[in-house]
Amino acid sequence: VATTEGTGGNAPESAGPAVGRAARARYEEVAGRIESLSTRSARLEATLDTLTSEVRSPLAAAQGLLRLAVRRAARGVEATDERTVADLDDADAAVSEAVDLVGRQLDAVRVEARALVGEAREVERLVEALGAAIPQQNEPGSGSTDSTSPPSGP
Amino acid sequence: VTAAGPCVLVADDHDLLTIFLERLFADEGYRVVVEPDAERVAVAVARERPALAIVDADMPPQPLFHALETIAALDDATRPAVIVLSGRDEAAVRARGFELGAAAVLRKPCDPDDLLALAVRLVDADRAPAAG
């Protein structure tokens, strides 16, 4: 088992704790960012759930009212019939509500999704930095101590 | 069209959807009562004694299924047949609807003809249980 003895003077002993603290700080930053990403992703999913649920009411109303108008037309009722006009007006209002709801929510979702992608890229960069901050161990010729090895005695 | 037919209670907080359901059932001769407040649905059921209640699962600000829970808590003689309409499609939502005594749990938007056919079947079964 390789040890630090005779491979780099005092450098490993003096740099080790500092490197460890830096790596730890990086690790905590990455963990915090990942937790934040997870929370925001869950919130985005909940927003989409709500949207898909909410938009179904005006869609159901529009579909139903149009069906009523079609049914009345099939019975020979004039398209200018007051009730048919009311059905069509209300169907139009329901479609407008659905379109407005989908438009507003999709805008919000798009903004949040874009922010999440940016955040994920930032986390990737942090992970790379974290990897670079960790001393390369067990590499042939690195001379580093295996972390599972007991410290060498005096 | 007559207002003397069996009563259908529409419990939904979406005004255009209740307008559609009201016209759909009124056209077929049902008396339609609309209750948009989940908190007041059980009171409406006790007052109107509908043969059928069409209940939205999600009526904010009350929690999911609040209206149905209040109907489920009524005694057997008062409790109508229930069709749940829901914008959600999770298996857990459907299961909860049936658990609370719904005869059917339909996802919005549902086919108006299917809804009507189901409603007629439930009301007829309720009116003539021995007819088979």
PDB file of C-alpha atoms in Angstrom:
ATOM      1  CA  VAL A   1       0.000   0.000   0.000  1.00  0.00           C
ATOM      2  CA  ALA A   2       1.413   3.348  -0.954  1.00  0.00           C
ATOM      3  CA  THR A   3       1.735   6.029   1.694  1.00  0.00           C
ATOM      4  CA  THR A   4       2.432   9.730   1.646  1.00  0.00           C
ATOM      5  CA  GLU A   5       5.777   9.161   3.203  1.00  0.00           C
ATOM      6  CA  GLY A   6       8.579  10.329   1.007  1.00  0.00           C
ATOM      7  CA  THR A   7       6.341  11.237  -1.929  1.00  0.00           C
ATOM      8  CA  GLY A   8       5.933  14.938  -1.531  1.00  0.00           C
ATOM      9  CA  GLY A   9       7.489  16.214   1.603  1.00  0.00           C
ATOM     10  CA  ASN A  10       4.997  18.040   3.829  1.00  0.00           C
ATOM     11  CA  ALA A  11       2.704  19.130   1.001  1.00  0.00           C
ATOM     12  CA  PRO A  12       0.086  16.414   1.407  1.00  0.00           C
ATOM     13  CA  GLU A  13      -0.132  16.938   5.160  1.00  0.00           C
ATOM     14  CA  SER A  14      -0.538  20.716   4.871  1.00  0.00           C
ATOM     15  CA  ALA A  15      -2.691  20.764   1.716  1.00  0.00           C
ATOM     16  CA  GLY A  16      -4.898  17.807   2.709  1.00  0.00           C
ATOM     17  CA  PRO A  17      -7.178  19.570   5.217  1.00  0.00           C
ATOM     18  CA  ALA A  18      -7.506  22.626   2.993  1.00  0.00           C
ATOM     19  CA  VAL A  19      -8.382  20.465   0.007  1.00  0.00           C
ATOM     20  CA  GLY A  20     -10.848  18.550   2.158  1.00  0.00           C
ATOM     21  CA  ARG A  21     -12.521  21.748   3.330  1.00  0.00           C
ATOM     22  CA  ALA A  22     -12.770  23.050  -0.226  1.00  0.00           C
ATOM     23  CA  ALA A  23     -14.192  19.778  -1.449  1.00  0.00           C
ATOM     24  CA  ARG A  24     -16.648  19.738   1.439  1.00  0.00           C
ATOM     25  CA  ALA A  25     -17.768  23.294   0.652  1.00  0.00           C
ATOM     26  CA  ARG A  26     -18.209  22.365  -3.009  1.00  0.00           C
ATOM     27  CA  TYR A  27     -20.106  19.243  -2.028  1.00  0.00           C
ATOM     28  CA  GLU A  28     -22.473  21.200   0.200  1.00  0.00           C
ATOM     29  CA  GLU A  29     -23.042  23.743  -2.531  1.00  0.00           C
ATOM     30  CA  VAL A  30     -23.849  21.010  -5.043  1.00  0.00           C
ATOM     31  CA  ALA A  31     -26.129  19.252  -2.567  1.00  0.00           C
ATOM     32  CA  GLY A  32     -27.970  22.524  -1.925  1.00  0.00           C
ATOM     33  CA  ARG A  33     -28.367  23.211  -5.627  1.00  0.00           C
ATOM     34  CA  ILE A  34     -29.658  19.686  -6.259  1.00  0.00           C
ATOM     35  CA  GLU A  35     -32.174  20.020  -3.451  1.00  0.00           C
ATOM     36  CA  SER A  36     -33.320  23.326  -4.904  1.00  0.00           C
ATOM     37  CA  LEU A  37     -33.611  21.750  -8.369  1.00  0.00           C
ATOM     38  CA  SER A  38     -35.635  18.896  -6.937  1.00  0.00           C
ATOM     39  CA  THR A  39     -38.019  21.261  -5.150  1.00  0.00           C
ATOM     40  CA  ARG A  40     -38.494  23.438  -8.200  1.00  0.00           C
ATOM     41  CA  SER A  41     -39.018  20.424 -10.464  1.00  0.00           C
ATOM     42  CA  ALA A  42     -41.687  19.115  -8.104  1.00  0.00           C
ATOM     43  CA  ARG A  43     -43.349  22.533  -8.121  1.00  0.00           C
ATOM     44  CA  LEU A  44     -43.261  22.614 -11.908  1.00  0.00           C
ATOM     45  CA  GLU A  45     -44.832  19.173 -12.050  1.00  0.00           C
ATOM     46  CA  ALA A  46     -47.556  20.312  -9.643  1.00  0.00           C
ATOM     47  CA  THR A  47     -48.195  23.366 -11.820  1.00  0.00           C
ATOM     48  CA  LEU A  48     -48.587  21.151 -14.880  1.00  0.00           C
ATOM     49  CA  ASP A  49     -50.904  18.824 -12.934  1.00  0.00           C
ATOM     50  CA  THR A  50     -53.064  21.777 -11.963  1.00  0.00           C
ATOM     51  CA  LEU A  51     -53.083  23.102 -15.520  1.00  0.00           C
ATOM     52  CA  THR A  52     -54.136  19.770 -17.016  1.00  0.00           C
ATOM     53  CA  SER A  53     -56.854  19.495 -14.405  1.00  0.00           C
ATOM     54  CA  GLU A  54     -58.119  23.094 -14.608  1.00  0.00           C
ATOM     55  CA  VAL A  55     -58.226  23.289 -18.367  1.00  0.00           C
ATOM     56  CA  ARG A  56     -60.558  20.313 -18.523  1.00  0.00           C
ATOM     57  CA  SER A  57     -63.537  22.178 -17.089  1.00  0.00           C
ATOM     58  CA  PRO A  58     -63.775  24.823 -19.826  1.00  0.00           C
ATOM     59  CA  LEU A  59     -62.990  22.167 -22.434  1.00  0.00           C
ATOM     60  CA  ALA A  60     -65.794  19.986 -21.100  1.00  0.00           C
ATOM     61  CA  ALA A  61     -68.149  22.970 -21.142  1.00  0.00           C
ATOM     62  CA  ALA A  62     -67.168  23.898 -24.712  1.00  0.00           C
ATOM     63  CA  GLN A  63     -67.505  20.349 -25.975  1.00  0.00           C
ATOM     64  CA  GLY A  64     -70.851  19.875 -24.260  1.00  0.00           C
ATOM     65  CA  LEU A  65     -72.362  23.173 -25.369  1.00  0.00           C
ATOM     66  CA  LEU A  66     -71.281  22.601 -28.965  1.00  0.00           C
ATOM     67  CA  ARG A  67     -72.810  19.127 -28.813  1.00  0.00           C
ATOM     68  CA  LEU A  68     -76.084  20.635 -27.579  1.00  0.00           C
ATOM     69  CA  ALA A  69     -76.075  23.130 -30.451  1.00  0.00           C
ATOM     70  CA  VAL A  70     -75.370  20.353 -32.965  1.00  0.00           C
ATOM     71  CA  ARG A  71     -78.142  18.264 -31.467  1.00  0.00           C
ATOM     72  CA  ARG A  72     -80.599  21.124 -31.774  1.00  0.00           C
ATOM     73  CA  ALA A  73     -79.516  21.732 -35.372  1.00  0.00           C
ATOM     74  CA  ALA A  74     -80.091  18.041 -36.109  1.00  0.00           C
ATOM     75  CA  ARG A  75     -83.612  18.428 -34.775  1.00  0.00           C
ATOM     76  CA  GLY A  76     -84.181  21.163 -37.341  1.00  0.00           C
ATOM     77  CA  VAL A  77     -83.846  24.096 -34.965  1.00  0.00           C
ATOM     78  CA  GLU A  78     -82.657  27.235 -36.766  1.00  0.00           C
ATOM     79  CA  ALA A  79     -79.102  28.365 -36.064  1.00  0.00           C
ATOM     80  CA  THR A  80     -80.528  31.749 -35.099  1.00  0.00           C
ATOM     81  CA  ASP A  81     -82.634  30.160 -32.386  1.00  0.00           C
ATOM     82  CA  GLU A  82     -82.055  32.040 -29.132  1.00  0.00           C
ATOM     83  CA  ARG A  83     -81.018  28.968 -27.148  1.00  0.00           C
ATOM     84  CA  THR A  84     -78.687  27.755 -29.883  1.00  0.00           C
ATOM     85  CA  VAL A  85     -77.047  31.169 -30.044  1.00  0.00           C
ATOM     86  CA  ALA A  86     -76.647  31.088 -26.270  1.00  0.00           C
ATOM     87  CA  ASP A  87     -75.072  27.610 -26.457  1.00  0.00           C
ATOM     88  CA  LEU A  88     -72.622  28.786 -29.112  1.00  0.00           C
ATOM     89  CA  ASP A  89     -71.807  32.009 -27.263  1.00  0.00           C
ATOM     90  CA  ASP A  90     -71.111  30.071 -24.074  1.00  0.00           C
ATOM     91  CA  ALA A  91     -69.047  27.478 -25.954  1.00  0.00           C
ATOM     92  CA  ASP A  92     -67.020  30.337 -27.419  1.00  0.00           C
ATOM     93  CA  ALA A  93     -66.488  31.786 -23.938  1.00  0.00           C
ATOM     94  CA  ALA A  94     -65.408  28.381 -22.622  1.00  0.00           C
ATOM     95  CA  VAL A  95     -62.912  27.898 -25.459  1.00  0.00           C
ATOM     96  CA  SER A  96     -61.540  31.406 -24.857  1.00  0.00           C
ATOM     97  CA  GLU A  97     -61.118  30.602 -21.173  1.00  0.00           C
ATOM     98  CA  ALA A  98     -59.285  27.355 -21.982  1.00  0.00           C
ATOM     99  CA  VAL A  99     -57.007  29.071 -24.489  1.00  0.00           C
ATOM    100  CA  ASP A 100     -56.240  31.887 -22.063  1.00  0.00           C
ATOM    101  CA  LEU A 101     -55.548  29.438 -19.240  1.00  0.00           C
ATOM    102  CA  VAL A 102     -53.249  27.283 -21.345  1.00  0.00           C
ATOM    103  CA  GLY A 103     -51.461  30.326 -22.766  1.00  0.00           C
ATOM    104  CA  ARG A 104     -50.776  31.928 -19.380  1.00  0.00           C
ATOM    105  CA  GLN A 105     -49.733  28.696 -17.697  1.00  0.00           C
ATOM    106  CA  LEU A 106     -47.515  27.589 -20.566  1.00  0.00           C
ATOM    107  CA  ASP A 107     -45.718  30.939 -20.499  1.00  0.00           C
ATOM    108  CA  ALA A 108     -45.033  30.505 -16.773  1.00  0.00           C
ATOM    109  CA  VAL A 109     -43.977  26.881 -17.236  1.00  0.00           C
ATOM    110  CA  ARG A 110     -41.660  27.762 -20.116  1.00  0.00           C
ATOM    111  CA  VAL A 111     -39.901  30.436 -18.042  1.00  0.00           C
ATOM    112  CA  GLU A 112     -39.475  28.071 -15.102  1.00  0.00           C
ATOM    113  CA  ALA A 113     -38.317  25.183 -17.324  1.00  0.00           C
ATOM    114  CA  ARG A 114     -35.699  27.437 -18.906  1.00  0.00           C
ATOM    115  CA  ALA A 115     -34.480  28.489 -15.446  1.00  0.00           C
ATOM    116  CA  LEU A 116     -34.296  24.847 -14.388  1.00  0.00           C
ATOM    117  CA  VAL A 117     -32.170  23.945 -17.403  1.00  0.00           C
ATOM    118  CA  GLY A 118     -29.795  26.801 -16.573  1.00  0.00           C
ATOM    119  CA  GLU A 119     -29.624  25.680 -12.971  1.00  0.00           C
ATOM    120  CA  ALA A 120     -28.930  22.064 -14.020  1.00  0.00           C
ATOM    121  CA  ARG A 121     -26.022  23.244 -16.192  1.00  0.00           C
ATOM    122  CA  GLU A 122     -24.640  25.209 -13.255  1.00  0.00           C
ATOM    123  CA  VAL A 123     -24.833  22.083 -11.085  1.00  0.00           C
ATOM    124  CA  GLU A 124     -22.966  20.140 -13.770  1.00  0.00           C
ATOM    125  CA  ARG A 125     -20.194  22.732 -13.646  1.00  0.00           C
ATOM    126  CA  LEU A 126     -20.095  22.480  -9.860  1.00  0.00           C
ATOM    127  CA  VAL A 127     -19.851  18.698 -10.025  1.00  0.00           C
ATOM    128  CA  GLU A 128     -16.930  19.007 -12.437  1.00  0.00           C
ATOM    129  CA  ALA A 129     -15.243  21.489 -10.101  1.00  0.00           C
ATOM    130  CA  LEU A 130     -15.886  19.162  -7.188  1.00  0.00           C
ATOM    131  CA  GLY A 131     -14.276  16.316  -9.098  1.00  0.00           C
ATOM    132  CA  ALA A 132     -11.248  18.470  -9.828  1.00  0.00           C
ATOM    133  CA  ALA A 133     -10.971  19.492  -6.160  1.00  0.00           C
ATOM    134  CA  ILE A 134     -10.803  15.921  -4.930  1.00  0.00           C
ATOM    135  CA  PRO A 135      -7.238  14.561  -4.861  1.00  0.00           C
ATOM    136  CA  GLN A 136      -6.774  11.838  -7.432  1.00  0.00           C
ATOM    137  CA  GLN A 137      -6.331   8.651  -5.444  1.00  0.00           C
ATOM    138  CA  ASN A 138      -5.150   5.210  -6.436  1.00  0.00           C
ATOM    139  CA  GLU A 139      -3.915   6.447  -9.754  1.00  0.00           C
ATOM    140  CA  PRO A 140      -0.752   4.626 -10.799  1.00  0.00           C
ATOM    141  CA  GLY A 141       2.189   6.700  -9.708  1.00  0.00           C
ATOM    142  CA  SER A 142       0.121   9.270  -7.874  1.00  0.00           C
ATOM    143  CA  GLY A 143       1.621   8.302  -4.562  1.00  0.00           C
ATOM    144  CA  SER A 144      -1.586   9.170  -2.751  1.00  0.00           C
ATOM    145  CA  THR A 145      -2.861   7.225   0.200  1.00  0.00           C
ATOM    146  CA  ASP A 146      -5.811   4.910  -0.277  1.00  0.00           C
ATOM    147  CA  SER A 147      -8.555   6.454   1.816  1.00  0.00           C
ATOM    148  CA  THR A 148      -9.408   3.037   3.200  1.00  0.00           C
ATOM    149  CA  SER A 149      -5.863   2.452   4.394  1.00  0.00           C
ATOM    150  CA  PRO A 150      -4.944   3.145   7.992  1.00  0.00           C
ATOM    151  CA  PRO A 151      -2.709   6.174   8.476  1.00  0.00           C
ATOM    152  CA  SER A 152       0.951   5.289   8.426  1.00  0.00           C
ATOM    153  CA  GLY A 153       2.708   5.412  11.768  1.00  0.00           C
ATOM    154  CA  PRO A 154       5.658   7.615  12.645  1.00  0.00           C
TER     155      PRO A 154
ATOM    156  CA  VAL B   1     -89.052  20.070 -21.390  1.00  0.00           C
ATOM    157  CA  THR B   2     -90.447  19.851 -17.935  1.00  0.00           C
ATOM    158  CA  ALA B   3     -89.234  20.859 -14.530  1.00  0.00           C
ATOM    159  CA  ALA B   4     -91.245  18.110 -12.897  1.00  0.00           C
ATOM    160  CA  GLY B   5     -88.891  15.244 -13.707  1.00  0.00           C
ATOM    161  CA  PRO B   6     -86.355  13.673 -11.373  1.00  0.00           C
ATOM    162  CA  CYS B   7     -83.986  16.103  -9.749  1.00  0.00           C
ATOM    163  CA  VAL B   8     -80.320  16.223 -10.737  1.00  0.00           C
ATOM    164  CA  LEU B   9     -77.941  18.149  -8.516  1.00  0.00           C
ATOM    165  CA  VAL B  10     -74.933  19.606 -10.293  1.00  0.00           C
ATOM    166  CA  ALA B  11     -72.158  20.378  -7.843  1.00  0.00           C
ATOM    167  CA  ASP B  12     -69.414  22.176  -9.730  1.00  0.00           C
ATOM    168  CA  ASP B  13     -67.691  25.524  -9.323  1.00  0.00           C
ATOM    169  CA  HIS B  14     -67.131  26.137 -13.032  1.00  0.00           C
ATOM    170  CA  ASP B  15     -69.989  28.322 -14.224  1.00  0.00           C
ATOM    171  CA  LEU B  16     -69.891  27.442 -17.943  1.00  0.00           C
ATOM    172  CA  LEU B  17     -69.737  23.739 -17.179  1.00  0.00           C
ATOM    173  CA  THR B  18     -72.743  24.014 -14.866  1.00  0.00           C
ATOM    174  CA  ILE B  19     -74.596  25.951 -17.586  1.00  0.00           C
ATOM    175  CA  PHE B  20     -73.932  23.100 -20.002  1.00  0.00           C
ATOM    176  CA  LEU B  21     -74.966  20.388 -17.523  1.00  0.00           C
ATOM    177  CA  GLU B  22     -78.063  22.325 -16.558  1.00  0.00           C
ATOM    178  CA  ARG B  23     -79.158  22.606 -20.205  1.00  0.00           C
ATOM    179  CA  LEU B  24     -78.200  19.009 -20.989  1.00  0.00           C
ATOM    180  CA  PHE B  25     -80.419  17.594 -18.264  1.00  0.00           C
ATOM    181  CA  ALA B  26     -83.172  20.212 -18.498  1.00  0.00           C
ATOM    182  CA  ASP B  27     -83.537  19.371 -22.196  1.00  0.00           C
ATOM    183  CA  GLU B  28     -84.276  15.812 -21.143  1.00  0.00           C
ATOM    184  CA  GLY B  29     -86.919  16.847 -18.653  1.00  0.00           C
ATOM    185  CA  TYR B  30     -84.925  16.758 -15.451  1.00  0.00           C
ATOM    186  CA  ARG B  31     -85.215  19.365 -12.740  1.00  0.00           C
ATOM    187  CA  VAL B  32     -81.694  20.697 -12.281  1.00  0.00           C
ATOM    188  CA  VAL B  33     -80.267  22.304  -9.177  1.00  0.00           C
ATOM    189  CA  VAL B  34     -76.783  23.834  -9.259  1.00  0.00           C
ATOM    190  CA  GLU B  35     -74.578  24.171  -6.200  1.00  0.00           C
ATOM    191  CA  PRO B  36     -71.143  25.708  -6.831  1.00  0.00           C
ATOM    192  CA  ASP B  37     -70.054  25.715  -3.174  1.00  0.00           C
ATOM    193  CA  ALA B  38     -68.598  22.406  -1.933  1.00  0.00           C
ATOM    194  CA  GLU B  39     -69.461  23.373   1.625  1.00  0.00           C
ATOM    195  CA  ARG B  40     -73.159  23.600   0.803  1.00  0.00           C
ATOM    196  CA  VAL B  41     -73.578  20.471  -1.305  1.00  0.00           C
ATOM    197  CA  ALA B  42     -74.830  18.226   1.500  1.00  0.00           C
ATOM    198  CA  VAL B  43     -77.398  20.866   2.499  1.00  0.00           C
ATOM    199  CA  ALA B  44     -78.579  21.062  -1.114  1.00  0.00           C
ATOM    200  CA  VAL B  45     -78.902  17.270  -1.247  1.00  0.00           C
ATOM    201  CA  ALA B  46     -80.935  17.187   1.971  1.00  0.00           C
ATOM    202  CA  ARG B  47     -83.169  20.011   0.724  1.00  0.00           C
ATOM    203  CA  GLU B  48     -83.680  18.961  -2.899  1.00  0.00           C
ATOM    204  CA  ARG B  49     -83.464  15.160  -2.484  1.00  0.00           C
ATOM    205  CA  PRO B  50     -82.003  14.647  -5.990  1.00  0.00           C
ATOM    206  CA  ALA B  51     -82.121  11.250  -7.654  1.00  0.00           C
ATOM    207  CA  LEU B  52     -78.658  11.928  -8.991  1.00  0.00           C
ATOM    208  CA  ALA B  53     -75.759  14.175  -8.036  1.00  0.00           C
ATOM    209  CA  ILE B  54     -73.040  15.066 -10.508  1.00  0.00           C
ATOM    210  CA  VAL B  55     -70.152  16.152  -8.358  1.00  0.00           C
ATOM    211  CA  ASP B  56     -66.889  17.836  -9.286  1.00  0.00           C
ATOM    212  CA  ALA B  57     -64.082  16.212  -7.307  1.00  0.00           C
ATOM    213  CA  ASP B  58     -62.100  19.420  -7.092  1.00  0.00           C
ATOM    214  CA  MET B  59     -63.965  22.471  -5.785  1.00  0.00           C
ATOM    215  CA  PRO B  60     -61.498  24.941  -4.257  1.00  0.00           C
ATOM    216  CA  PRO B  61     -60.964  26.233  -1.671  1.00  0.00           C
ATOM    217  CA  GLN B  62     -62.192  22.990  -0.161  1.00  0.00           C
ATOM    218  CA  PRO B  63     -59.881  19.986  -0.441  1.00  0.00           C
ATOM    219  CA  LEU B  64     -60.272  17.349  -3.130  1.00  0.00           C
ATOM    220  CA  PHE B  65     -63.457  15.294  -2.701  1.00  0.00           C
ATOM    221  CA  HIS B  66     -64.850  17.466   0.097  1.00  0.00           C
ATOM    222  CA  ALA B  67     -68.301  17.682  -1.496  1.00  0.00           C
ATOM    223  CA  LEU B  68     -68.418  13.942  -2.092  1.00  0.00           C
ATOM    224  CA  GLU B  69     -67.337  13.246   1.468  1.00  0.00           C
ATOM    225  CA  THR B  70     -70.224  15.314   2.794  1.00  0.00           C
ATOM    226  CA  ILE B  71     -72.659  13.367   0.585  1.00  0.00           C
ATOM    227  CA  ALA B  72     -71.136  10.062   1.691  1.00  0.00           C
ATOM    228  CA  ALA B  73     -71.777  11.056   5.296  1.00  0.00           C
ATOM    229  CA  LEU B  74     -75.531  11.363   4.688  1.00  0.00           C
ATOM    230  CA  ASP B  75     -77.876   8.528   5.564  1.00  0.00           C
ATOM    231  CA  ASP B  76     -78.795   5.969   2.927  1.00  0.00           C
ATOM    232  CA  ALA B  77     -82.291   7.343   2.379  1.00  0.00           C
ATOM    233  CA  THR B  78     -81.018  10.817   1.577  1.00  0.00           C
ATOM    234  CA  ARG B  79     -77.923   9.901  -0.396  1.00  0.00           C
ATOM    235  CA  PRO B  80     -78.423  10.050  -4.190  1.00  0.00           C
ATOM    236  CA  ALA B  81     -76.589   8.126  -6.878  1.00  0.00           C
ATOM    237  CA  VAL B  82     -73.399  10.017  -7.621  1.00  0.00           C
ATOM    238  CA  ILE B  83     -71.341  10.559 -10.746  1.00  0.00           C
ATOM    239  CA  VAL B  84     -67.995  12.187 -10.089  1.00  0.00           C
ATOM    240  CA  LEU B  85     -66.480  14.451 -12.707  1.00  0.00           C
ATOM    241  CA  SER B  86     -62.792  15.126 -12.342  1.00  0.00           C
ATOM    242  CA  GLY B  87     -60.078  16.892 -14.253  1.00  0.00           C
ATOM    243  CA  ARG B  88     -57.623  14.458 -12.720  1.00  0.00           C
ATOM    244  CA  ASP B  89     -56.959  10.985 -13.991  1.00  0.00           C
ATOM    245  CA  GLU B  90     -54.803   9.436 -11.311  1.00  0.00           C
ATOM    246  CA  ALA B  91     -55.822   5.928 -10.246  1.00  0.00           C
ATOM    247  CA  ALA B  92     -55.849   7.123  -6.650  1.00  0.00           C
ATOM    248  CA  VAL B  93     -58.435   9.777  -7.488  1.00  0.00           C
ATOM    249  CA  ARG B  94     -60.706   7.249  -9.174  1.00  0.00           C
ATOM    250  CA  ALA B  95     -60.264   4.796  -6.319  1.00  0.00           C
ATOM    251  CA  ARG B  96     -61.147   7.455  -3.745  1.00  0.00           C
ATOM    252  CA  GLY B  97     -64.261   8.369  -5.703  1.00  0.00           C
ATOM    253  CA  PHE B  98     -65.523   4.787  -5.680  1.00  0.00           C
ATOM    254  CA  GLU B  99     -64.522   4.419  -2.050  1.00  0.00           C
ATOM    255  CA  LEU B 100     -66.814   7.332  -1.227  1.00  0.00           C
ATOM    256  CA  GLY B 101     -69.721   5.646  -2.971  1.00  0.00           C
ATOM    257  CA  ALA B 102     -69.643   7.109  -6.465  1.00  0.00           C
ATOM    258  CA  ALA B 103     -71.335   4.975  -9.109  1.00  0.00           C
ATOM    259  CA  ALA B 104     -68.926   6.324 -11.728  1.00  0.00           C
ATOM    260  CA  VAL B 105     -65.856   8.524 -11.892  1.00  0.00           C
ATOM    261  CA  LEU B 106     -65.516  10.279 -15.228  1.00  0.00           C
ATOM    262  CA  ARG B 107     -62.677  12.420 -16.455  1.00  0.00           C
ATOM    263  CA  LYS B 108     -63.480  15.798 -17.958  1.00  0.00           C
ATOM    264  CA  PRO B 109     -64.236  16.326 -20.712  1.00  0.00           C
ATOM    265  CA  CYS B 110     -66.555  13.341 -20.966  1.00  0.00           C
ATOM    266  CA  ASP B 111     -68.868  12.585 -23.849  1.00  0.00           C
ATOM    267  CA  PRO B 112     -72.216  14.323 -23.151  1.00  0.00           C
ATOM    268  CA  ASP B 113     -74.185  11.426 -24.617  1.00  0.00           C
ATOM    269  CA  ASP B 114     -72.336   8.916 -22.464  1.00  0.00           C
ATOM    270  CA  LEU B 115     -72.931  11.066 -19.393  1.00  0.00           C
ATOM    271  CA  LEU B 116     -76.609  11.348 -20.167  1.00  0.00           C
ATOM    272  CA  ALA B 117     -76.974   7.621 -20.823  1.00  0.00           C
ATOM    273  CA  LEU B 118     -75.236   6.813 -17.560  1.00  0.00           C
ATOM    274  CA  ALA B 119     -77.370   9.310 -15.672  1.00  0.00           C
ATOM    275  CA  VAL B 120     -80.601   7.901 -17.100  1.00  0.00           C
ATOM    276  CA  ARG B 121     -79.518   4.388 -16.150  1.00  0.00           C
ATOM    277  CA  LEU B 122     -78.691   5.400 -12.591  1.00  0.00           C
ATOM    278  CA  VAL B 123     -81.881   7.395 -12.093  1.00  0.00           C
ATOM    279  CA  ASP B 124     -84.015   4.630 -13.547  1.00  0.00           C
ATOM    280  CA  ALA B 125     -82.330   2.072 -11.331  1.00  0.00           C
ATOM    281  CA  ASP B 126     -82.939   4.327  -8.362  1.00  0.00           C
ATOM    282  CA  ARG B 127     -86.604   4.811  -9.225  1.00  0.00           C
ATOM    283  CA  ALA B 128     -87.377   1.170 -10.014  1.00  0.00           C
ATOM    284  CA  PRO B 129     -84.875  -1.003  -8.157  1.00  0.00           C
ATOM    285  CA  ALA B 130     -87.072  -4.114  -8.481  1.00  0.00           C
ATOM    286  CA  ALA B 131     -87.480  -3.795 -12.224  1.00  0.00           C
ATOM    287  CA  GLY B 132     -84.157  -5.560 -12.812  1.00  0.00           C
TER     288      GLY B 132
END
